[in-house]
Tab-separated table of C-alpha atoms and ligand atoms in Angstrom:
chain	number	residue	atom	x	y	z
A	693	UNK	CA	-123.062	6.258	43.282
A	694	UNK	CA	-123.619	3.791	41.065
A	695	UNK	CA	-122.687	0.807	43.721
A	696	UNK	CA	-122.354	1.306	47.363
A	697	UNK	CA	-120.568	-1.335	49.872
A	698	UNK	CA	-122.208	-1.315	53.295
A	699	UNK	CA	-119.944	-3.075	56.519
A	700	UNK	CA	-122.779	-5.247	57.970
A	701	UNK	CA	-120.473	-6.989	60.837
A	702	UNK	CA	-116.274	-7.890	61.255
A	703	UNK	CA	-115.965	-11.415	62.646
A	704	UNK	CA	-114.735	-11.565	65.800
A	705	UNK	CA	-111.327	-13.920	65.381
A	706	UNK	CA	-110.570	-12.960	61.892
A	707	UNK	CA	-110.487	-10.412	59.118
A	708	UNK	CA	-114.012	-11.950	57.958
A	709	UNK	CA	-116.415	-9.230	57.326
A	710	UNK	CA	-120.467	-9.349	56.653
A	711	UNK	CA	-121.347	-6.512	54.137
A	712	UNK	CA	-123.886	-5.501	51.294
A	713	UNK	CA	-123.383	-4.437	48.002
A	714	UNK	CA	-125.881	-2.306	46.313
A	715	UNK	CA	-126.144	-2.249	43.241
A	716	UNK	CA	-128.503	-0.984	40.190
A	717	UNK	CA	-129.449	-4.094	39.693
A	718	UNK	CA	-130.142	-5.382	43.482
A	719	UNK	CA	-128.392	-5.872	46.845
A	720	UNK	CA	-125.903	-8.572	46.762
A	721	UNK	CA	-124.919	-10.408	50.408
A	722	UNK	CA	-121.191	-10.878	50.812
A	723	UNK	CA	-118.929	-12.625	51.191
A	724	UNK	CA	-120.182	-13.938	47.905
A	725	UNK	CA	-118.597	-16.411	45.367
A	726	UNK	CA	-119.422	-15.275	41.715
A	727	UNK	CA	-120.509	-18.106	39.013
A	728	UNK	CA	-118.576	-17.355	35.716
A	729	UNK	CA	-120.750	-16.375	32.372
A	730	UNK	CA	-117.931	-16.054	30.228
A	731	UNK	CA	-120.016	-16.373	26.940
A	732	UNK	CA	-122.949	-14.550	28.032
A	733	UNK	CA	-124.279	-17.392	29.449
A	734	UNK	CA	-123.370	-19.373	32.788
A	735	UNK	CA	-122.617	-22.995	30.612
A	736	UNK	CA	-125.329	-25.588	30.836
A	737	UNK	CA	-127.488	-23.320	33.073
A	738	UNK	CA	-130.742	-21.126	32.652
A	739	UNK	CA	-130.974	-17.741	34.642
A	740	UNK	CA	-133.951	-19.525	36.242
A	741	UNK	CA	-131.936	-22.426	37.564
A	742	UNK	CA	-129.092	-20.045	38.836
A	743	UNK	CA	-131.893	-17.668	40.378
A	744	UNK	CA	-133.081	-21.243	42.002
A	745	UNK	CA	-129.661	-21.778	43.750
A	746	UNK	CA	-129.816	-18.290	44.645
A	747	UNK	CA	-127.123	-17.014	42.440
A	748	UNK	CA	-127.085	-13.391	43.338
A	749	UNK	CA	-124.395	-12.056	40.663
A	750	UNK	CA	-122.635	-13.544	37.270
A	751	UNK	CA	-119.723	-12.503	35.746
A	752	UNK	CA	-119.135	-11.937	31.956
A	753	UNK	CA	-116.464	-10.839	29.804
A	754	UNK	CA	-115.738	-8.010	27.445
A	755	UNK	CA	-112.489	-9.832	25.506
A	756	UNK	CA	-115.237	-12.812	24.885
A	757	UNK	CA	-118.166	-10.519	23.659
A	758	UNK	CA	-116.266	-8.020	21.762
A	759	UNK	CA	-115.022	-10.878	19.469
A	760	UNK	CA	-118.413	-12.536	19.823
A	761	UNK	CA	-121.340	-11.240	18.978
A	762	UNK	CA	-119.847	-7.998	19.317
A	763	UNK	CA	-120.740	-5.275	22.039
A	764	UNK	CA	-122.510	-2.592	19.925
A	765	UNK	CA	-124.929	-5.995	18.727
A	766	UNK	CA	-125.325	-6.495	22.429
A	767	UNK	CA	-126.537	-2.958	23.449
A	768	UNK	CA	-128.772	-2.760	20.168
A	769	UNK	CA	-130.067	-5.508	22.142
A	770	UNK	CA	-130.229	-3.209	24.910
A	771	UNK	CA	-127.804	-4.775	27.041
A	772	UNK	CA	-126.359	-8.137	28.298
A	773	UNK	CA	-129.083	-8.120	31.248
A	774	UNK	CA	-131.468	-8.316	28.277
A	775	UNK	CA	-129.681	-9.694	25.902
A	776	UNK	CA	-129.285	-12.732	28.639
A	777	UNK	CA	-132.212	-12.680	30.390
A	778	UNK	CA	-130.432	-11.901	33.631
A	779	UNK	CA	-132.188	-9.245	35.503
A	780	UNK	CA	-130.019	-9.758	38.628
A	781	UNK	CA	-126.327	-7.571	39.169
A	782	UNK	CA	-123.198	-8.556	36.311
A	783	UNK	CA	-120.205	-7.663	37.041
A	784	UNK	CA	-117.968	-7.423	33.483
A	785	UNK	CA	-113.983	-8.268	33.396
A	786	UNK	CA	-112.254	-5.778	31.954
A	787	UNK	CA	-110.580	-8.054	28.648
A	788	UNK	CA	-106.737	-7.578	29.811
A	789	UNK	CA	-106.624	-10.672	31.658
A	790	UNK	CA	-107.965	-12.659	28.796
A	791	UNK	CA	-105.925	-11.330	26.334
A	792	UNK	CA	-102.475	-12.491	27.807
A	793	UNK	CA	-104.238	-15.975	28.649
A	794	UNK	CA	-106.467	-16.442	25.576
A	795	UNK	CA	-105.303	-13.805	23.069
A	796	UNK	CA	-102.417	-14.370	20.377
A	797	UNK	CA	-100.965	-11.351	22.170
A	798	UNK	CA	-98.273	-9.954	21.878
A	799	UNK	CA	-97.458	-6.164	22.406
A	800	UNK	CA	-98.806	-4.454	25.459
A	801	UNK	CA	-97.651	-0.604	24.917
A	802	UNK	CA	-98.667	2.723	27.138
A	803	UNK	CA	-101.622	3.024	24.604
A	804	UNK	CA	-103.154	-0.551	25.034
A	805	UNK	CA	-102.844	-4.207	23.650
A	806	UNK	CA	-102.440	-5.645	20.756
A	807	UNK	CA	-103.588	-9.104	20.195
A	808	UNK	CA	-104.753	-11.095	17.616
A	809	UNK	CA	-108.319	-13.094	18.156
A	810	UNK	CA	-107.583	-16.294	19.766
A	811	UNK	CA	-110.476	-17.242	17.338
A	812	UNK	CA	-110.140	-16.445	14.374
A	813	UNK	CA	-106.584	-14.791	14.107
A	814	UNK	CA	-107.806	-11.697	13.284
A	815	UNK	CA	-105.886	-8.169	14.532
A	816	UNK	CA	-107.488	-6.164	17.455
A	817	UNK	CA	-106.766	-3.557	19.939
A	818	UNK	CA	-108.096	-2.888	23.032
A	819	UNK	CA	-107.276	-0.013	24.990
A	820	UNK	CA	-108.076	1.252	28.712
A	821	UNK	CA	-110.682	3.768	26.882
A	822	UNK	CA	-111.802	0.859	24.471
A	823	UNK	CA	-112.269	-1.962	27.499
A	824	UNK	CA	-114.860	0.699	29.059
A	825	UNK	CA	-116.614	1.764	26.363
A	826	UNK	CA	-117.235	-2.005	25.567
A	827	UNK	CA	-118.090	-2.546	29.203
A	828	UNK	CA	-120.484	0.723	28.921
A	829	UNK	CA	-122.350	-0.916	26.034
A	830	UNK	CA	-122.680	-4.082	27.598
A	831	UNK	CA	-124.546	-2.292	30.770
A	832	UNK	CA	-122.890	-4.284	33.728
A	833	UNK	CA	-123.610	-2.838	36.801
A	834	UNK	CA	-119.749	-3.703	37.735
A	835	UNK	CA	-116.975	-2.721	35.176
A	836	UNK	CA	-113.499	-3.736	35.871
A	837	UNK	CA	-110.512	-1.437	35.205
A	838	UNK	CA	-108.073	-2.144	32.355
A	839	UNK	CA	-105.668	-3.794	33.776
A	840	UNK	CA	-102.295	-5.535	33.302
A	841	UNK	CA	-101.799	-9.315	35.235
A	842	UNK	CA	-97.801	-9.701	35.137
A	843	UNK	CA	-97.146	-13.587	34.531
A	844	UNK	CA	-95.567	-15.541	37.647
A	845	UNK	CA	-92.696	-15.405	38.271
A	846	UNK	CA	-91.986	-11.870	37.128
A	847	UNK	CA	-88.845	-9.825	37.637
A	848	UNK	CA	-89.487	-6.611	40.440
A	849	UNK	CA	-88.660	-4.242	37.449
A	850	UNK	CA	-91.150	-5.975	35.335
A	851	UNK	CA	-93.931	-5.960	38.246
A	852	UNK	CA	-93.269	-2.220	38.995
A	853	UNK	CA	-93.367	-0.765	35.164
A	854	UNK	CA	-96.466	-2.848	34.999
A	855	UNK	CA	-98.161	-1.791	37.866
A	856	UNK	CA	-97.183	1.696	37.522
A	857	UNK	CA	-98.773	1.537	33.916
A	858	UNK	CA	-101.801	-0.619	35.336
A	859	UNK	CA	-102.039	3.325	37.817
A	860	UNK	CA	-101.906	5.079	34.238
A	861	UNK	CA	-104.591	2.948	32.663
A	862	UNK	CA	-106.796	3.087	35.526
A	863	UNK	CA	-107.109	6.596	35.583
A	864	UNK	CA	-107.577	6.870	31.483
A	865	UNK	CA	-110.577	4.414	32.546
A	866	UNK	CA	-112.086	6.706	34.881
A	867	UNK	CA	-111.836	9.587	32.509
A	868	UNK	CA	-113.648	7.496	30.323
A	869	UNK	CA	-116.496	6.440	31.746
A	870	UNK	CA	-119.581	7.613	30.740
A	871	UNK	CA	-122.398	5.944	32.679
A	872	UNK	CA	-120.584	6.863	36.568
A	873	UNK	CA	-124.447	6.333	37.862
A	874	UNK	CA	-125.719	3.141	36.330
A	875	UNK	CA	-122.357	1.349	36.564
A	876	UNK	CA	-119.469	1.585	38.665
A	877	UNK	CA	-115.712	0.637	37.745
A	878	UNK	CA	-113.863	-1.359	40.551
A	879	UNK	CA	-109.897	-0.586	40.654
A	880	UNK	CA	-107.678	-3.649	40.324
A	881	UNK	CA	-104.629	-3.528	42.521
A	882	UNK	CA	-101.579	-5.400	41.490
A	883	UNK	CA	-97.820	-5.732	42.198
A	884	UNK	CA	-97.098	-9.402	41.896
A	885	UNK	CA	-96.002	-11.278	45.234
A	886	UNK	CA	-93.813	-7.982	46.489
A	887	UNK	CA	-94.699	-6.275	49.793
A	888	UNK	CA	-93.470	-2.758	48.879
A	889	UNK	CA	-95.271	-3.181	45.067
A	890	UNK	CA	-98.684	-4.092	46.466
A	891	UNK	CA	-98.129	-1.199	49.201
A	892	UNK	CA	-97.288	1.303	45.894
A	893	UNK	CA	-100.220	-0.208	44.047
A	894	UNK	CA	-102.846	0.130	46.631
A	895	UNK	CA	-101.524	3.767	47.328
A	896	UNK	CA	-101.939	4.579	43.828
A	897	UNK	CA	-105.323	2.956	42.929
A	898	UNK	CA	-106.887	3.744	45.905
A	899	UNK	CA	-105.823	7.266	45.749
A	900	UNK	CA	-108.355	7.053	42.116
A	901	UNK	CA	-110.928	6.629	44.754
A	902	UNK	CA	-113.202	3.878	43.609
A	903	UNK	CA	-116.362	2.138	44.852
A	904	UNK	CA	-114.855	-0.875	44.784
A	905	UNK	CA	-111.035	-3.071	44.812
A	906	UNK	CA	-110.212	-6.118	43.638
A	907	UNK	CA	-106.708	-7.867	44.683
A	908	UNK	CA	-105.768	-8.807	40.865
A	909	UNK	CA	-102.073	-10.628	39.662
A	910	UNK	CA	-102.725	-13.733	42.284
A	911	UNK	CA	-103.614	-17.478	41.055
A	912	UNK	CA	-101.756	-17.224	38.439
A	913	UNK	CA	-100.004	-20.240	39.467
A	914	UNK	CA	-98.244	-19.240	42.410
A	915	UNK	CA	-98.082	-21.548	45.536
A	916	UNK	CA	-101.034	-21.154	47.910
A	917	UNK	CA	-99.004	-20.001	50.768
A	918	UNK	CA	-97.731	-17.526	48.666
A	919	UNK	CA	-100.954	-16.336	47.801
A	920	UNK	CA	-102.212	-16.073	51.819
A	921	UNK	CA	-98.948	-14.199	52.639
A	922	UNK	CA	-100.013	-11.247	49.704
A	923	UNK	CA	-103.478	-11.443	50.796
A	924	UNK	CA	-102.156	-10.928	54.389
A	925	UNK	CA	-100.223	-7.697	54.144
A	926	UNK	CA	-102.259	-6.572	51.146
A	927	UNK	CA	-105.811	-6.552	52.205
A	928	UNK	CA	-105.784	-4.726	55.472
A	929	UNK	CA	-104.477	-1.558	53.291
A	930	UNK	CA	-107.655	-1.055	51.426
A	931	UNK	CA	-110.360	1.085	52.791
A	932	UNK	CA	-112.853	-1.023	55.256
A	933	UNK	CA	-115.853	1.138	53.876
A	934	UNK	CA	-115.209	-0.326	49.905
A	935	UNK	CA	-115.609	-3.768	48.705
A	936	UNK	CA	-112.468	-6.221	48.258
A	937	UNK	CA	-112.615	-8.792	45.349
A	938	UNK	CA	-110.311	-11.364	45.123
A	939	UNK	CA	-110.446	-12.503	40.958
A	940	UNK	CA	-110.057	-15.814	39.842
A	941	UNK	CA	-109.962	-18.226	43.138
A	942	UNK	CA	-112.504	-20.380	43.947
A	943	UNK	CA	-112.186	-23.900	45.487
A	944	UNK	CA	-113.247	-24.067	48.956
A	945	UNK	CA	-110.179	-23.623	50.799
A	946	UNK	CA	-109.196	-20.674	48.597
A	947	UNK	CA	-112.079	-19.289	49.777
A	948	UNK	CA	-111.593	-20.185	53.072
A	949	UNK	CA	-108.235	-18.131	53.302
A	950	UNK	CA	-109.468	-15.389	51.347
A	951	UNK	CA	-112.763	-14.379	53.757
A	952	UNK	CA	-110.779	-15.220	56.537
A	953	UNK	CA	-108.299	-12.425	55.369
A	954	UNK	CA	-110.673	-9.969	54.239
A	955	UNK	CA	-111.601	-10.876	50.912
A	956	UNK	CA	-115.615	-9.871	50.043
A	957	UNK	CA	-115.724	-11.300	46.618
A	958	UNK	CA	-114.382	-14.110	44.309
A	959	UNK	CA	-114.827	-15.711	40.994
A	960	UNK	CA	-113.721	-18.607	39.400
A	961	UNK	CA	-114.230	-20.645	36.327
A	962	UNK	CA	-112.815	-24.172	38.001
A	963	UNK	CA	-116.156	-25.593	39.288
A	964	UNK	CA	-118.424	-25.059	35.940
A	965	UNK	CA	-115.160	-26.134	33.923
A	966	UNK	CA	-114.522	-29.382	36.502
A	967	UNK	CA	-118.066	-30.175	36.019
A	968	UNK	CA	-118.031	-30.462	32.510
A	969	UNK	CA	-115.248	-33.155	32.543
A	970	UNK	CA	-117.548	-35.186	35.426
A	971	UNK	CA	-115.613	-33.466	38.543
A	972	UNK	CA	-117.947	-32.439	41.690
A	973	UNK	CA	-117.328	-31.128	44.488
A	974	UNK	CA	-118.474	-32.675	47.665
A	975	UNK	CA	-118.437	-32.257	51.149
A	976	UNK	CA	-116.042	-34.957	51.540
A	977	UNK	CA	-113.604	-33.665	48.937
A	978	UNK	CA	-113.727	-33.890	45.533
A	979	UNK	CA	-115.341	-37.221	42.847
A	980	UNK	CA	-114.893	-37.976	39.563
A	981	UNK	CA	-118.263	-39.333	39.081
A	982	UNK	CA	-117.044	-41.218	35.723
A	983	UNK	CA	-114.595	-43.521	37.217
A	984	UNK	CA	-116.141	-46.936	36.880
A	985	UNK	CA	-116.292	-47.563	40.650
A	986	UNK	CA	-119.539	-45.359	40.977
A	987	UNK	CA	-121.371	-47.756	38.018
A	988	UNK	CA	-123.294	-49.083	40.100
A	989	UNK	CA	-123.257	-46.700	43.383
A	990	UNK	CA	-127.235	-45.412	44.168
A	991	UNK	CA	-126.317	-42.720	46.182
A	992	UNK	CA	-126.575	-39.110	45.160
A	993	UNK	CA	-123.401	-37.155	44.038
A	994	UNK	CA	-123.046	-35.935	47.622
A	995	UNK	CA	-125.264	-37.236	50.565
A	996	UNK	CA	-125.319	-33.898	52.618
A	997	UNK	CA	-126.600	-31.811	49.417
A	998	UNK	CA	-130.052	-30.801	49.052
A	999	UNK	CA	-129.344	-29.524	45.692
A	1000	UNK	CA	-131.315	-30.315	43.011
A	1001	UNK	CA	-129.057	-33.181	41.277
A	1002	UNK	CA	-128.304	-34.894	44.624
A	1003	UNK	CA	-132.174	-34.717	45.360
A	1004	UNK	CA	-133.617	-36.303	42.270
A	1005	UNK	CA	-130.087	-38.816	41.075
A	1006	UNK	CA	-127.663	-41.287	41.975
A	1007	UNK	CA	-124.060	-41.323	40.917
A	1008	UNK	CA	-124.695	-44.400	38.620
A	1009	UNK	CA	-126.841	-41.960	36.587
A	1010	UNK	CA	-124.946	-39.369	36.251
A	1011	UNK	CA	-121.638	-41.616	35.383
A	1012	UNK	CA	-123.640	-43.427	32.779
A	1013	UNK	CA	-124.894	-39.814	31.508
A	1014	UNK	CA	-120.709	-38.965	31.167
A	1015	UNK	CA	-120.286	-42.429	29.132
A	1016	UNK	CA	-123.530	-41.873	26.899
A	1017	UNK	CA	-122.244	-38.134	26.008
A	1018	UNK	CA	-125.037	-36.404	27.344
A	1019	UNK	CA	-126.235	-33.019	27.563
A	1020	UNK	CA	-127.891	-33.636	31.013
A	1021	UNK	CA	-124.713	-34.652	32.038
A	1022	UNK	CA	-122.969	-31.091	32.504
A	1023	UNK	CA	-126.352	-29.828	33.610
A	1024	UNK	CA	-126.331	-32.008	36.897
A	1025	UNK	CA	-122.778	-31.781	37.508
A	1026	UNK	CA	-122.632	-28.055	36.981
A	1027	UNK	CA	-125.682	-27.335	39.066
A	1028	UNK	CA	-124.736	-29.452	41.699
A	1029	UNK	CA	-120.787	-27.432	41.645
A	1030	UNK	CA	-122.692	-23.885	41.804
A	1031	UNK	CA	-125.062	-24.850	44.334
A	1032	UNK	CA	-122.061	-26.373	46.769
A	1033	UNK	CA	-120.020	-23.018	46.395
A	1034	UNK	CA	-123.052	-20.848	46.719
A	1035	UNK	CA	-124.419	-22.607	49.633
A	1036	UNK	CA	-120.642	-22.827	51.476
A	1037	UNK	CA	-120.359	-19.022	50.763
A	1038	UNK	CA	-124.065	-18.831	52.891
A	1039	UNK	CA	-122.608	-21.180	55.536
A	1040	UNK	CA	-119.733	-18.745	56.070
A	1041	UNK	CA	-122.049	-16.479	55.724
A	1042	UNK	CA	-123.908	-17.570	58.542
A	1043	UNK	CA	-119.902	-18.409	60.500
A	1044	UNK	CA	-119.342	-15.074	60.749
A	1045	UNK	CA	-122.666	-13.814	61.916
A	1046	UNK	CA	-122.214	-15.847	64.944
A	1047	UNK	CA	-118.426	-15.334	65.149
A	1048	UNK	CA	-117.149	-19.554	64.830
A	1049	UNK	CA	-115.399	-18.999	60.875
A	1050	UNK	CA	-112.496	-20.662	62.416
A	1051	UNK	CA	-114.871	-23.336	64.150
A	1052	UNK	CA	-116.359	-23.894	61.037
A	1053	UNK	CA	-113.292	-24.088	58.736
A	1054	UNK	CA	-111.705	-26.581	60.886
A	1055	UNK	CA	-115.043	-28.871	60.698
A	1056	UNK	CA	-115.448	-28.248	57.124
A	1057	UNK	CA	-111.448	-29.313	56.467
A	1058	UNK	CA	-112.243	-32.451	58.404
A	1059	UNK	CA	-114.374	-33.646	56.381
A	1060	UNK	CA	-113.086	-32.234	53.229
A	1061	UNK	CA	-110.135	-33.741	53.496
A	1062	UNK	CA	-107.542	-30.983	53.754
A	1063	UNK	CA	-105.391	-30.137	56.284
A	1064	UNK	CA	-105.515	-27.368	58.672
B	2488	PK2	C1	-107.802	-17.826	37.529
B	2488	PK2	N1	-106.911	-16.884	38.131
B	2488	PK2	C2	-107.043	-15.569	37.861
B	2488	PK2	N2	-108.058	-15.023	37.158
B	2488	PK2	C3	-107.792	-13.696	37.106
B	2488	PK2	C4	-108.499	-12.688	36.445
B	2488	PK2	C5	-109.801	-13.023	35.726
B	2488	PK2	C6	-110.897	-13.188	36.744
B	2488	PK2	N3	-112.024	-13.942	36.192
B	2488	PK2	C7	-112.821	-13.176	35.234
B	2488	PK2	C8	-113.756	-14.077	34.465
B	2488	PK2	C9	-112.953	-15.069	33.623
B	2488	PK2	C10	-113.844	-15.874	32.702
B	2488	PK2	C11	-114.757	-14.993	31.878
B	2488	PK2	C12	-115.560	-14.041	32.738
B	2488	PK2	C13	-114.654	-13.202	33.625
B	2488	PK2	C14	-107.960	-11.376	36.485
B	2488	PK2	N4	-108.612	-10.357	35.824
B	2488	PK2	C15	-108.060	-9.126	35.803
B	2488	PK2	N5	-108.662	-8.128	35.128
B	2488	PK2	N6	-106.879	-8.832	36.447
B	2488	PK2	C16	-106.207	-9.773	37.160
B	2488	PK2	O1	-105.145	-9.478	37.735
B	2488	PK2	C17	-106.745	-11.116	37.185
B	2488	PK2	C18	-106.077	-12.154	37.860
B	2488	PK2	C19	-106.602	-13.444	37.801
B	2488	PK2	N7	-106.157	-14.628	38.274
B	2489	ZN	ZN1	-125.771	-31.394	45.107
């Protein structure tokens, strides 16, 4: 087995769990929050600086490197971990997602998708058999199955033809893998925000038997509670022995919710994206470090951080970096974004060893700003 999941410790008041993940490419502590590589490259940062914050795993995307460079230029480069530089686990999205967001899509039939390239316009096709063999040449130790997202809100019929085909596709990308013991394909469970869908999905993909789940078709712009209430009956039905990866969430109370209910793993492009535009994320909620009132404030981006931005510069800095059009400027706001999520994730981490999650939720929403 490519990847194994091994249940470390179940927190006493919640669903919270403390696990491992093993994977070719090293063990991986979760609950873990996953920094987004979409481009083969985690934006603004060097594998050294993410090693640094103690990264542990990136994500990266097939839809993005089949279009560019290309995955066969990738494995004549023998791989994205070389290819990268990254010699630490990748986990690879399987292209579907990205195609209805990015893609000029527009016909998703039994065989596959086909899309034009939100790039350049040209025609392609990707296929549960194609989205593997790209995701075999790119050599993550994590490949996603080929999957369908339904948009929200989405009709019942629509959900349960999709996730019915999603069951068809998933078992075409089993049947097509050809590297079972150097990378493992996780099976992505949807069935929108319906109780008896997400029970038929989960019956079905975990039926395939994989070495890992992930709870796909949520944030996609449904309300949060909405969101808790599918994690809530949805969750529990996976197996307690396999990893559970919730895709695409990844503020702090998201993640909150979603370890509290189960959830080992999460990704999410928001706090590399937010950083970019001069957005951190502090303990106290979030700042937009451009706004004029921090011209003149010599205090770091966040007092309580010991990352490496708040360590060495003050807000003024970093605002008059933003103004000035800066390179630098992403680099502190993005490392100091990772290394907040990263070090939370620890934190609860650390919560559930000692059973107090809720405890320290509740402190952390205090000061955060939200509330409980
Ligand atoms: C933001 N919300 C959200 N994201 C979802 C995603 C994408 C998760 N992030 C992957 C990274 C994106 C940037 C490039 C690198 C990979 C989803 N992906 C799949 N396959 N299926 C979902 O239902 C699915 C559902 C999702 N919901
Ligand atoms: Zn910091």
């Amino acid at each position: 087995m490519a990847v194994t999941y091994e249940l470390i410790k179940e927190e006493k008041n919640t669903k919270a769990r403390l696990g491992k993940l093993y994977t070719p490419h090293g063990v991986i502590e979760t609950p873990i929050f996953m920094p987004v590589g979409t481009k083969a490259t985690v934006k603004a940062m060097t594998p050294e600086e993410l090693k640094d914050m103690q990264a542990q795993i990136i994500l990266s995307n097939t839809y993005h490197l089949y279009l560019k460079p290309g995955h066969e230029l990738i494995e004549e480069a023998g791989g994205l971990h070389k290819f990268m530089n990254w010699d630490r686990p990748i986990l690879t999205d399987s292209g579907g997602f990205q195609v209805f967001s990015l893609g000029e899509l527009r016909e998703i039939k039994e065989e596959g998708v086909h899309f034009r390239s939100h790039i350049d316009g040209s025609k392609h096709f990707i296929s549960p058999e194609k989205s593997i063999e790209i995701q075999n040449s790119l050599g993550s130790d994590i490949a996603m199955a080929f999957d369908e997202c339904p948009p929200y809100p989405a009709s019942r019929e629509y959900v349960k033809k999709s996730l019915e085909r999603t069951t068809r596709w998933a078992k075409r990308c089993q049947e097509a893998h050809k590297k079972p013991d150097t990378q493992a394909i996780f099976g992505i469970v949807q069935g929108g925000m319906y109780k008896d869908l997400r029970e038929q999905s989960v019956k079905e993909i975990t039926e395939l038997d994989f070495p890992g789940y992930a709870v796909g078709g949520l944030s996609v712009g449904e309300p949060a509670d909405i969101m808790y209430e599918v994690l809530d009956y949805t969750v529990p039905l996976l197996p307690k022995d396999k990893a559970r990866y919730l895709m695409g969430v990844g503020t702090p109370d998201y993640l909150f919710e979603a370890v509290i209910r189960g959830i080992d793993m999460a990704d999410c492009v928001l706090p590399t994206r937010i950083a970019r535009n001069g957005t951190v994320i502090t303990s106290r909620g979030k700042l937009v470090v451009k706004n004029a009132k921090y011209a003149k404030d010599f205090t770091p981006l966040d007092p309580e951080c010991d990352c490496y931005a708040c360590k060495n510069y003050t807000r003024a800095y970093v605002r008059h970096l933003f103004k000035a059009n800066e390179i630098l400027a992403s680099r502190l706001t993005t490392t100091h974004n990772l290394y907040f999520l990263i070090k939370l994730m620890e934190n609860i981490r650390e919560a559930i060893k000692e059973d107090r999650l809720l405890e320290y939720r509740e402190e952390f929403y205090k000061k955060y700003g939200y509330d409980l």
